[in-house]
Every structure is written in C-alpha cells, then in structure tokens.
Coordinates of C-alpha atoms in Angstrom, one line a residue:
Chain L
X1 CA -32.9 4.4 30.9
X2 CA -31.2 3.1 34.1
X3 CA -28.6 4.8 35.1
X4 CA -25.3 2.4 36.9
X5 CA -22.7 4.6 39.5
X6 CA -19.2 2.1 40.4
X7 CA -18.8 0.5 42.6
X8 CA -21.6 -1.7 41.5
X9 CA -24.0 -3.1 44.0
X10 CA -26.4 -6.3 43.6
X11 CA -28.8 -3.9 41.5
X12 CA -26.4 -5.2 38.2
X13 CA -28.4 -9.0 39.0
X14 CA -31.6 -7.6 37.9
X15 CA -30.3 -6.1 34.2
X16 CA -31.4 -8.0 31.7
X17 CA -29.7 -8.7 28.2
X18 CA -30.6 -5.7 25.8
X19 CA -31.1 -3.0 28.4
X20 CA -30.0 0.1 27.4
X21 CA -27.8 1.6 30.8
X22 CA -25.5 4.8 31.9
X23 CA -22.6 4.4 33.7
X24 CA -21.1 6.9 35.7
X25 CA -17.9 6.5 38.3
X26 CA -14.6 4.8 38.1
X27 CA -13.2 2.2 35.2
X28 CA -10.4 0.4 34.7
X29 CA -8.9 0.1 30.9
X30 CA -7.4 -3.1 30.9
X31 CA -6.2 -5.5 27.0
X32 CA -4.5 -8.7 26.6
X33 CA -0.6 -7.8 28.2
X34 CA -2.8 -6.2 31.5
X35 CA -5.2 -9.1 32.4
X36 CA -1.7 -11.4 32.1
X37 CA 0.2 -8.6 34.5
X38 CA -2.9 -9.0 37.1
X39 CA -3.1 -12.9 37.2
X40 CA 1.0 -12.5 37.9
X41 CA 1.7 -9.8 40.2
X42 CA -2.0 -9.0 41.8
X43 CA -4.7 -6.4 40.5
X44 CA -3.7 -2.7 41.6
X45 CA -6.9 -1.6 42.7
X46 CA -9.9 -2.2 44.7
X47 CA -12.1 -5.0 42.7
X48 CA -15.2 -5.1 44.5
X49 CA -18.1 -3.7 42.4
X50 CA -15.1 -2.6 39.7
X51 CA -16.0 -2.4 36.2
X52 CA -13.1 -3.4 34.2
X53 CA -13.2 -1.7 30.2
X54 CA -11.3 -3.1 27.4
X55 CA -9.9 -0.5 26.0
X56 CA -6.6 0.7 24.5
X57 CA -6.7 4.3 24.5
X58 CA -5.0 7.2 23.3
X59 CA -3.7 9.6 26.1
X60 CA -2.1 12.7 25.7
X61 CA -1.5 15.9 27.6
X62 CA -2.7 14.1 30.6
X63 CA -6.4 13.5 29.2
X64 CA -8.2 10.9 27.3
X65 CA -8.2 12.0 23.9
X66 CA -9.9 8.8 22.0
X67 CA -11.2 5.1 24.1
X68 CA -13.9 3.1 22.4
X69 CA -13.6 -0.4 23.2
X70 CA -11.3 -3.0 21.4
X71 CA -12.7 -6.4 21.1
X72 CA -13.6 -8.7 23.6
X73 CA -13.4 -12.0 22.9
X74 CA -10.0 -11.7 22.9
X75 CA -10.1 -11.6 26.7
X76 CA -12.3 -14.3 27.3
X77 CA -9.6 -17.0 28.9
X78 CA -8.3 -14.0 30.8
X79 CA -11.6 -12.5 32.5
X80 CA -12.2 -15.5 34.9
X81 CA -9.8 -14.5 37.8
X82 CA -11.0 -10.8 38.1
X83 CA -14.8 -11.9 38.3
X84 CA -13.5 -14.1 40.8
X85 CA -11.5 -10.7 43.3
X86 CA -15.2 -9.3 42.6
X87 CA -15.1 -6.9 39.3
X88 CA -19.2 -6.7 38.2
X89 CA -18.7 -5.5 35.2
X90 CA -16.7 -6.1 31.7
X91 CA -17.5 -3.0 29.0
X92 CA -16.2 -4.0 25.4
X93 CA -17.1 -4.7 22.1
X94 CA -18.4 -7.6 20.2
X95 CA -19.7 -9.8 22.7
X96 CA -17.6 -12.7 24.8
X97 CA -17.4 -16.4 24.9
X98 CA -20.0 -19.1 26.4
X99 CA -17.2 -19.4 29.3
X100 CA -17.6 -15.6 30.7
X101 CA -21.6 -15.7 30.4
X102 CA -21.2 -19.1 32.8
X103 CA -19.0 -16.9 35.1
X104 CA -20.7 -13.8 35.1
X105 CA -24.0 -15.8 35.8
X106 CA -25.4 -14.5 39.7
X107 CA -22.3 -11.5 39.8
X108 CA -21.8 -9.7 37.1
X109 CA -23.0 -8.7 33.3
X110 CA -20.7 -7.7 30.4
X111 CA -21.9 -3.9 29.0
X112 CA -21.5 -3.2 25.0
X113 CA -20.4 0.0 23.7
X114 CA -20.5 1.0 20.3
X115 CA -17.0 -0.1 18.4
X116 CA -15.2 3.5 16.9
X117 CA -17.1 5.7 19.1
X118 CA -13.8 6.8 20.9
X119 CA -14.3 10.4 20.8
X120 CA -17.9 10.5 22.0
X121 CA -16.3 8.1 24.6
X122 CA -13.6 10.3 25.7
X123 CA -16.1 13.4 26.0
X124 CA -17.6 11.6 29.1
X125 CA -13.9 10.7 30.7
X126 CA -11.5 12.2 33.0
X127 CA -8.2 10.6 33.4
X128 CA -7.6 9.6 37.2
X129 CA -4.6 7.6 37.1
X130 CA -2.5 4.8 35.5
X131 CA -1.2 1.5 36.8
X132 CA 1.4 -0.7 34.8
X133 CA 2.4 2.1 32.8
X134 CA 5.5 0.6 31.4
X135 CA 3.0 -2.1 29.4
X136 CA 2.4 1.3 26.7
X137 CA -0.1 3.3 26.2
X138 CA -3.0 1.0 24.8
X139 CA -1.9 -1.8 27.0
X140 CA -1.3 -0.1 30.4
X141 CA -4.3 0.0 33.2
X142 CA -5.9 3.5 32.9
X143 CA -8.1 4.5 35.8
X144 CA -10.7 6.7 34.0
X145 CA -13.8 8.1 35.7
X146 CA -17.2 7.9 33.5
X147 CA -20.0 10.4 33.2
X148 CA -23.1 9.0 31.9
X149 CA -21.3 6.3 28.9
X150 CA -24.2 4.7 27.1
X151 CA -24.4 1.1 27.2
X152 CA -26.2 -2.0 26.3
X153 CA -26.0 -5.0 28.3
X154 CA -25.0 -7.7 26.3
X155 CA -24.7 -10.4 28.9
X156 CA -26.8 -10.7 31.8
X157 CA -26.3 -12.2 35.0
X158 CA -29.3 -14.4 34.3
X159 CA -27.5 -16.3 30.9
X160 CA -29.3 -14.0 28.6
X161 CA -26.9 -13.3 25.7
X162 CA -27.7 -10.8 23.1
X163 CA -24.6 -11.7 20.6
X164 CA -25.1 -15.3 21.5
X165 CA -28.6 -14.9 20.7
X166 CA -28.0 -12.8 17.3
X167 CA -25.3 -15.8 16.5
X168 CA -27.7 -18.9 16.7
X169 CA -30.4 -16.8 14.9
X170 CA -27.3 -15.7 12.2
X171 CA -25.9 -19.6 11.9
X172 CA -30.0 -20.6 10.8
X173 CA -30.4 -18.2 8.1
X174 CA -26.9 -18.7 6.6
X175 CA -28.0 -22.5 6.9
X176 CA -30.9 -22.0 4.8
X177 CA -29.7 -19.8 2.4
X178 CA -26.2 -21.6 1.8
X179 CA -26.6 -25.4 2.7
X180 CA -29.8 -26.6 1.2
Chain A
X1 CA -6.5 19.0 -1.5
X2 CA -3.3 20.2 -3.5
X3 CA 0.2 20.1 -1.6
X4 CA 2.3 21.9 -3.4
X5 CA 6.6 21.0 -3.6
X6 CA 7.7 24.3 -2.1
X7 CA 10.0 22.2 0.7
X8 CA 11.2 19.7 -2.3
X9 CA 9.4 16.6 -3.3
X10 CA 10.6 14.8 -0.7
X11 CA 8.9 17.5 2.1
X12 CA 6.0 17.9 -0.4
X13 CA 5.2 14.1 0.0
X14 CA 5.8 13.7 3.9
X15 CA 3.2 16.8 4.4
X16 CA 0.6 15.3 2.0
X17 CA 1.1 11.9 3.4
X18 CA 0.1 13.4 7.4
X19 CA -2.9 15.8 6.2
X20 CA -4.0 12.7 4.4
X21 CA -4.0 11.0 7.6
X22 CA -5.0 14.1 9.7
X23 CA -7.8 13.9 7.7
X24 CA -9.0 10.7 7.1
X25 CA -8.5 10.2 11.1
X26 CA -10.5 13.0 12.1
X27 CA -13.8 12.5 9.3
X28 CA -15.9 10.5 7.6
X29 CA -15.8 10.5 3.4
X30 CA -19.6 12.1 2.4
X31 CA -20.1 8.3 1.0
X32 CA -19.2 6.4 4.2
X33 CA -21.5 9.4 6.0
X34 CA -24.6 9.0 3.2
X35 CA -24.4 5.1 3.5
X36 CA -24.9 5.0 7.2
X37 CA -27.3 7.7 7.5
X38 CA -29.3 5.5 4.6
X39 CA -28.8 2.4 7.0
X40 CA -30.0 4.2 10.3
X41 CA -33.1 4.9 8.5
X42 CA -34.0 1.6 7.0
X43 CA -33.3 0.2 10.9
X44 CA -36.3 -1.5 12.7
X45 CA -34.1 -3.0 15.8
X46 CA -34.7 -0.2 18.6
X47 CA -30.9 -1.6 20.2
X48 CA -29.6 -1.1 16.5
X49 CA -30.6 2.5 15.7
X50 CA -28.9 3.1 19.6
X51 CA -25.3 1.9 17.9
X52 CA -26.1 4.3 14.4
X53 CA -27.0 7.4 17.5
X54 CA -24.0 6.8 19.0
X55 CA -22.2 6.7 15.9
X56 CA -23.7 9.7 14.7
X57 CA -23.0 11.7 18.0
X58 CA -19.2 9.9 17.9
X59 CA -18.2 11.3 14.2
X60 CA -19.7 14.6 15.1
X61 CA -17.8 15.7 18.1
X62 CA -14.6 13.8 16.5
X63 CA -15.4 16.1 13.9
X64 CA -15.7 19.4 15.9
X65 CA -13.0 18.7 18.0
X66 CA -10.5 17.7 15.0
X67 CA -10.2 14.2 17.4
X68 CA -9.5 10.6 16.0
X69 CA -13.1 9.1 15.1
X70 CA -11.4 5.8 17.1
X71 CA -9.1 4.9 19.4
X72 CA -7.7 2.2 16.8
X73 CA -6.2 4.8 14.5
X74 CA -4.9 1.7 12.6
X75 CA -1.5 0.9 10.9
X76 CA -0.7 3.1 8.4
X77 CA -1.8 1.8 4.4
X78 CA -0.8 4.4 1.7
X79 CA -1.1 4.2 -1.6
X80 CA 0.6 6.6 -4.6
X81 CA 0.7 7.6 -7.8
X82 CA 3.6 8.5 -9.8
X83 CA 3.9 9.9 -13.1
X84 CA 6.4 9.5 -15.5
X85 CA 8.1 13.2 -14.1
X86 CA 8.8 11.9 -10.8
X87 CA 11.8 9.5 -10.2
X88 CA 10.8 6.6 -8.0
X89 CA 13.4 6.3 -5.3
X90 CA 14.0 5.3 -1.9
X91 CA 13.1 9.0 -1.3
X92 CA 9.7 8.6 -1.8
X93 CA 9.3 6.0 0.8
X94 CA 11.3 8.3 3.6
X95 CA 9.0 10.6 2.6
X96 CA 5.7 8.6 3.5
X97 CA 7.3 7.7 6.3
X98 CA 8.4 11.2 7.7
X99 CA 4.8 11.8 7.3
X100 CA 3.3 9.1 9.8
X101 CA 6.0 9.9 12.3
X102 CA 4.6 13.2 12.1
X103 CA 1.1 12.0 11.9
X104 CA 2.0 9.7 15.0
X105 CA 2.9 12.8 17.1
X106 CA 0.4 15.8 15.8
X107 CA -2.5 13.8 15.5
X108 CA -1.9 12.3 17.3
X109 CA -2.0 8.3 16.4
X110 CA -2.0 5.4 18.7
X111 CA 1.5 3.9 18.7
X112 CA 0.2 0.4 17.0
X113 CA 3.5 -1.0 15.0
X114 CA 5.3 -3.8 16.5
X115 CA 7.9 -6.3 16.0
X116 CA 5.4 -9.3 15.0
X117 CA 8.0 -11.6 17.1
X118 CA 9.3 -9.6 20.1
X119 CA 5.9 -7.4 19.5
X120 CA 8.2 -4.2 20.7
X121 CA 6.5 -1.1 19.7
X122 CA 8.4 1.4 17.3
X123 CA 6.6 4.1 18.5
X124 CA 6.1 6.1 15.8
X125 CA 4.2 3.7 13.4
X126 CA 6.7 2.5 11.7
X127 CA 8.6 -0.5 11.4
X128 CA 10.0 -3.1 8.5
X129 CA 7.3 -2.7 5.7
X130 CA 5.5 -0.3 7.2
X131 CA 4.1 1.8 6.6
X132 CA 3.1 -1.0 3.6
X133 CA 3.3 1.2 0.9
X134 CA 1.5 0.4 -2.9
X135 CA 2.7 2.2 -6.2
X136 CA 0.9 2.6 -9.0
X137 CA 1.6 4.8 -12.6
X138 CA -0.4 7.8 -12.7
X139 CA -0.8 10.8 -14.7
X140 CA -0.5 12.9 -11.0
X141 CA 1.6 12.1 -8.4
X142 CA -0.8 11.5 -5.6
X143 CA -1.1 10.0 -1.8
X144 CA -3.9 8.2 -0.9
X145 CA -4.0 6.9 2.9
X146 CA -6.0 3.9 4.3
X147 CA -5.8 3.5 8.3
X148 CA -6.3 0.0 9.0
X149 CA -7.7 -0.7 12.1
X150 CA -6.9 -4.4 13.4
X151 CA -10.7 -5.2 14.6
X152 CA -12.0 -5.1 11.3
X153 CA -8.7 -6.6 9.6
X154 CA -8.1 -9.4 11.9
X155 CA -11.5 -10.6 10.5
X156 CA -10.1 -11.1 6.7
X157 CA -10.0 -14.1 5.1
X158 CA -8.9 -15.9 2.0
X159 CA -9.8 -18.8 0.2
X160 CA -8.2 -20.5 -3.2
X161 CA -11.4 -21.6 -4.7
X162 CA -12.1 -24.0 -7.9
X163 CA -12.5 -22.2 -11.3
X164 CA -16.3 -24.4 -10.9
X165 CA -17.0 -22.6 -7.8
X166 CA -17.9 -19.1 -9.2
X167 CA -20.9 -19.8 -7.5
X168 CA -19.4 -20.1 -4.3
X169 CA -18.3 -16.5 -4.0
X170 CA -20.9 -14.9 -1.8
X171 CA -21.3 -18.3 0.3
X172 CA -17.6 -17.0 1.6
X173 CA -18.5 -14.1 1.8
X174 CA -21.3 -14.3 3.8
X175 CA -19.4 -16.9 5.9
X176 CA -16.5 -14.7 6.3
X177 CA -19.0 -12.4 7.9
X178 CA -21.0 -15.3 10.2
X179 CA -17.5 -16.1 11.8
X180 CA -16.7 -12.5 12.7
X181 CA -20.1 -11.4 14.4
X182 CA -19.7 -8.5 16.0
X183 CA -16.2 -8.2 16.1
X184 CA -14.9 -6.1 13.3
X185 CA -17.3 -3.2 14.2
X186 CA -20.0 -3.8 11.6
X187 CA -22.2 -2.3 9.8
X188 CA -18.7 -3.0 7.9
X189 CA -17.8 -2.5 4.3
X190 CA -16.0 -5.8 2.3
X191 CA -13.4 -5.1 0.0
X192 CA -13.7 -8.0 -2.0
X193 CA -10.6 -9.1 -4.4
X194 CA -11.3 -11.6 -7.0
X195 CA -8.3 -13.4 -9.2
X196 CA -5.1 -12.5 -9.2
X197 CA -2.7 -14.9 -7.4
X198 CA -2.7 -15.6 -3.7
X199 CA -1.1 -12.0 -2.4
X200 CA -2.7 -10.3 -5.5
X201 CA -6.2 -11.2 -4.9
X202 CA -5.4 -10.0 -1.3
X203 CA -3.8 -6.9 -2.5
X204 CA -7.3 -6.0 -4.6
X205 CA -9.7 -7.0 -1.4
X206 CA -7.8 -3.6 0.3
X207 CA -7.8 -1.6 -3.1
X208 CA -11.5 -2.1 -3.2
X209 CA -12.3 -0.3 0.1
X210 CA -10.9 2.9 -1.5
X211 CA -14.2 3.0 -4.0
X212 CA -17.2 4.9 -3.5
X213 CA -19.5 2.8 -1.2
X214 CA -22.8 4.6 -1.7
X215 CA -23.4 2.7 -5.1
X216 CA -22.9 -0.8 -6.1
X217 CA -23.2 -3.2 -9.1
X218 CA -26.0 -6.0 -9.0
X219 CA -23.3 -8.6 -7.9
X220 CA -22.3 -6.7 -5.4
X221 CA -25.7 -6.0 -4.3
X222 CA -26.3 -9.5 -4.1
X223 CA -23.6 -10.5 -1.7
X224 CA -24.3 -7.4 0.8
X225 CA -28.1 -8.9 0.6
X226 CA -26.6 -12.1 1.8
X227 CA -24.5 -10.9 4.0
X228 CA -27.3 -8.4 5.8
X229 CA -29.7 -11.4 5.5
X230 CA -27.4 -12.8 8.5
X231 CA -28.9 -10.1 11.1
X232 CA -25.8 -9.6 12.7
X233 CA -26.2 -6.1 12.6
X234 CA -24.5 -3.0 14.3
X235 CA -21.7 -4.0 16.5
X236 CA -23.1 -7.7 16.6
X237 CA -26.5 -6.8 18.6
X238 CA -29.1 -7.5 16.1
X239 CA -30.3 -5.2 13.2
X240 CA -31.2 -5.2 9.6
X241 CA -27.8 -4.1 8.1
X242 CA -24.7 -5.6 9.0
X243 CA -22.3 -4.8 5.7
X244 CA -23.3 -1.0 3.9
X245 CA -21.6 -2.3 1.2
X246 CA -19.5 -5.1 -0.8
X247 CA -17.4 -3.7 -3.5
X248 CA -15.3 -6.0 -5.7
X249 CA -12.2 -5.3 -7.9
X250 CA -11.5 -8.2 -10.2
X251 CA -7.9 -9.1 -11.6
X252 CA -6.9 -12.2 -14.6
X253 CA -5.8 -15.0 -12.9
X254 CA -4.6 -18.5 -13.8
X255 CA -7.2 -21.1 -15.6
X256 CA -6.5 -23.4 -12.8
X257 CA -7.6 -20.7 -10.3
X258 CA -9.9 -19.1 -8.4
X259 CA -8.7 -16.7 -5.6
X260 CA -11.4 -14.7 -3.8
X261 CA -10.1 -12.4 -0.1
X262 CA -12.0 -10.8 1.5
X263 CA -10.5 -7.7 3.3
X264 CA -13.4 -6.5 6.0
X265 CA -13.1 -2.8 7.5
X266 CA -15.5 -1.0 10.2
X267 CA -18.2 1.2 9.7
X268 CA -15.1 4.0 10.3
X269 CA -14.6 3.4 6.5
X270 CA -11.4 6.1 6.4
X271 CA -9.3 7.2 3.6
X272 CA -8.0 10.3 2.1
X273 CA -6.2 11.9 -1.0
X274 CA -3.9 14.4 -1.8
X275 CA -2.0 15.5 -4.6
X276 CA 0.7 16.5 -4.4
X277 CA 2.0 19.2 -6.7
X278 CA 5.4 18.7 -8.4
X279 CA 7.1 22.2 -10.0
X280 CA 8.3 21.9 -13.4

C-alpha cells in the first residue's frame, strides 16, 4: 500500500492505473456550481499539489457526517483549468472522460473511491473550513482534512485508464453477445 | 415495525413515513446485505473485492453510528397502502410530507429537491410532486419508502420497443448498463418494468426494486448473466459482478406495444416499511 500526504509532490508521476493508495492531508470538495464559481472569481485556496474531491456532503454540527464521492464525469469539461493552477489530484467516482486523462498526463492522476461509502468516508475526515458557502451544502467548497482514505488510482499520469480499459473490454463482449 | 395512530392518522403517518426513512437511510435490507456478501465471495478481481471491503466496512460503521450509508440520501419515493377504512385525502399527503421535513432535519438528509428550472433548493426535500408519492388499495394501511439516489437514477432509460422484439429485452438491458459504466455505483440492482404505457412501464421499473433481490426467476437470471458478462464491475473498475440482481414486474399493455424502462439503483439498494396502525 502506498501511502499519499497533500500537498502532493512529483511522487503521484510514478502511480500507476490500479494501485491501491492512502491519502492523508487536506482536500477540497468541489461539484458542478463550485468548479463554475472558481473559473469566474479565482480558486480560494492554495492549488499546488491540491487534491480536489467531488463530493457533495452532508455537514452538520460543524463535522462531516456522510461524503462518498458523486460522479465524475460530470466534471470532466470543468476540471481543465484547476490542473492547469497545479491541483495533482481529482478523487471521485466512476471514472472521467478521454479529455482529463490527456490533461492529467505528466501532473496529476484521478483517485477512485468506492460510490455510497460516505460514512466510512467521513470516519477518516475532520472538517477544516468552507469556501463559497452560499452555493449550499453539497455544492459549497469544503476544506476537509483526510486520514488514511483508501483509494484506487483510476487514471495515471502515464495514460493508463482503468474505467477506460474496463469500457473497451465491456463494448467487445456486449459486441459478441448482442450484434452477431 | 407497527406505528400506532395515538397522535391521529395524520401524526401516525408523518412518524412512520421518517422511521421509514431513518431506517432505510441508516441500513441495509438482510437481502441487499446476503446478495453482496454472495457477490464478494464469487469475486476474482483483487481491485474488486477492495470496492465489496469498503463497502462492507462503509454499511457497518453507518450502521453503528445510526449515520446515512451515503452522502446522496436521495429524493424522497414513498409508496402506501390504504384500506378501505382510511379516507384518502389531501391529509395523507401532508402527512408524508411532515415526515421528510422531519427526516430532512433528524436524520439528517442532504437537502436534494430543487426547482428543476431555477434549481433553488426547498430545503427540506420537498417541492411540487415531491415527495412523488404512489397509492395503492391494501388490506393495511402501510408506508413504504424508497430513497432515490440521482447516480444510480440518472442512469435509467426507456425504450418503446416493437411487440416482435421480445427478444430484444435483455439487449437493452445490458446496453442500458454498457452506457452507464461505472457511474450509477454498481454492483447495481435493475428494476425492470415491462408493458404498461409509457409512464406505466416506468412506474413498474421503480416498483420492482422494492422486491426481494436475493432470488430471481430464470428470465431474470438471464438478463443479470448478460449484464455481469459486461465486466464492468464494482464502481466501474473491473470485476465479475456488476448488477446482483434484475427483477421484472410486468403490466398488460397495448397490442401495438412494447414498453420496457429500466429504473437502475446502487448497490445502497434502500427501502423500508411500516405500518401504520389505524384505531377502530
């Protein structure tokens, strides 16, 4: 197991798809409505080595009471600019487009974790902070630090693509067993 | 669970509809649990049976701690019965809605209705239709609750297929299933609704997740084989299954027609029932 402390340094390069990782220090929880607010006013903290987690959580009595990830694809137009200001890593759910594995080739690497698992999730979280508050709860920027989340890397820096790879390999055998 | 009318039938109803949702937010039905223990130990992908730990662990301390099993609590689907003692007003709706308020705050639930257009948030789960509430006749009067979490139902699909294309049922399936990947949260369960008319087949797809998933008839057997035959697998990383179950509810339909939906939920399979008591 290798275990990953924000801010990330060049040691995410040498992950490789299907690695099973822990990540411990600061995240960011950041949907749809948050990656729009940071491409129009600025992203409120410090990207370099930032891992950014798409995640709408529920918050209450100033602690993080349930965040597995929401899905991911649904950011993939919006994640360009922040690997751009420097963020190394995306944490989410269900894998992301061909677009983000291009951009996150020689930087950065995308980090699966499991879909539902919010309360496991939230046993490893403190609540730090919020930014953009006034977006809602599961669409503000949560600044949540980690001990020890699980992870798989799902996109390498290298191109290697475990849900693109599970995809192709899907598309064949519904070919064969559908369309012949 | 009985919930007995002490406060009046209107209080009765509100309290069964939140411990229905306190419960089916905070645990997993013995079925759900039995299925996906049965699929973590048919799983040869070492990066799969890492998704069924995690899920194990997650359902566990959600468990322990009385916490929501996911962040995504869902939007609020409830379903009753009403017997021929129990008038069916505008009362009864209140009721189910008193009871998500409620659930909204004690839970507590993520704040997930919006204004599809202005997408402004109630905040209290709530909103015009919902909580969408379904009534059937019954001999009890009862409150079933099934938290639908948008992953999972962003991922349904419908298609108006030729009587001729019987055939073509677990092709769109299986399809339905190849275009979501790893999105919904599998190992999922499909509630598949067959006949009906357009909304109605719909309408079944949903009913069909509130059956028992740990058995299933040869046809539905079939289309889960096709669908795990895709190797999509837990949370889109690979793995042997991919759906623990397909369950179907069939309704008549018209000779010309041939609706199939398919209504696709996460491996968080949640729902929960209460009766509800009514004094004579």
């Amino acid at each position: 197991m290798i275990h990953l402390t924000t801010p990330l340094s060049d040691e995410v390069l040498e992950l490789r798809a299907g690695d099973a990782v822990t990540l411990s220090g600061t995240v960011y929880t950041a949907r749809d409505e948050a990656h729009q607010r940071m491409m129009e006013e600025g992203i409120p903290f410090d990207p370099a080595g930032a891992a950014v987690y798409h995640c709408g959580p529920v918050i209450g009595a100033g602690r993080v009471i349930a965040a597995g990830p929401t899905t991911s694809a649904r950011m993939n137009r919006l994640s360009g600019f922040i690997l751009d200001a420097g963020v190394r890593a995306l944490i989410g759910k269900g894998g992301m487009g061909p677009e983000v594995r291009e951009q996150l080739r020689g930087r950065g690497v995308y980090l699966a974790f499991t879909g539902g698992c919010a309360a496991l999730a939230a046993a490893r979280m403190t609540l730090k902070g919020v930014y953009f508050d006034d977006l809602g709860m599961a669409e503000a920027v949560w600044e949540i630090e980690l001990d020890h989340l699980p992870l798989i890397v799902g996109i390498d820096a290298h191109g290697g693509d475990l849900f693109g790879d599970v995809d192709r390999k899907a598309k064949i055998q519904f070919e064969r067993r559908f369309n012949t | 669970m009985i919930e007995r009318a002490a406060s009046g039938l209107s209080g009765a109803v509100a309290s069964a509809t939140y411990s229905a949702f306190l419960e089916a937010e905070t645990s997993i039905p013995t079925d759900v649990r039995r299925a996906l223990r049965r699929a973590r130990d048919r799983e040869q992908s070492a990066t799969a049976r890492t998704q069924f730990e995690n899920i194990e662990e997650n359902i566990r301390y959600a468990e322990e701690h009385g916490l929501p099993i996911c962040q995504d609590t869902g939007v609020p689907v409830v379903y009753l019965t009403i017997p021929p003692t129990v008038p069916f007003t505008r009362d009864l709706f209140d009721a189910v809605a008193e009871g998500v308020k409620r659930a909204t705050r004690e839970v507590p639930l993520r704040p997930n209705v919006v204004d599809p257009l202005s997408r402004e948030n109630s905040g209290d789960n709530t909103g015009a239709g919902m909580p969408a509430v379904h009534v059937m006749p019954g001999d009890d009067l009862t409150v079933t609750v099934l938290p639908k979490g948008a992953g999972a139902e962003n991922c349904s699909r419908i298609a108006m297929l030729l009587p001729s294309e019987a055939g073509e049922i677990a092709r769109f399936v299986a399809e339905t299933v190849l275009i979501a990947g790893g999105r919904p949260c599998p190992p999922v369960v499909l509630g598949v609704g067959i006949g009906s008319t357009f909304d109605g087949a719909a309408a079944l797809a949903k009913e069909a997740l509130l059956l028992p998933i740990d058995e299933m008839t040869s046809f539905e057997q079939e289309i889960c084989d096709a669908v795990n035959a895709l190797g999509i697998g837990p949370m889109g990383l690979g793995g042997d299954t991919t759906a623990l179950a397909v369950k179907v509810k069939t309704g008549a339909c018209h000779t010309a027609s041939l609706p199939v939906a398919v209504n696709v939920q996460c491996w968080a399979c949640r729902r929960s029932t209460r009766r509800v008591e009514v004094a004579e």
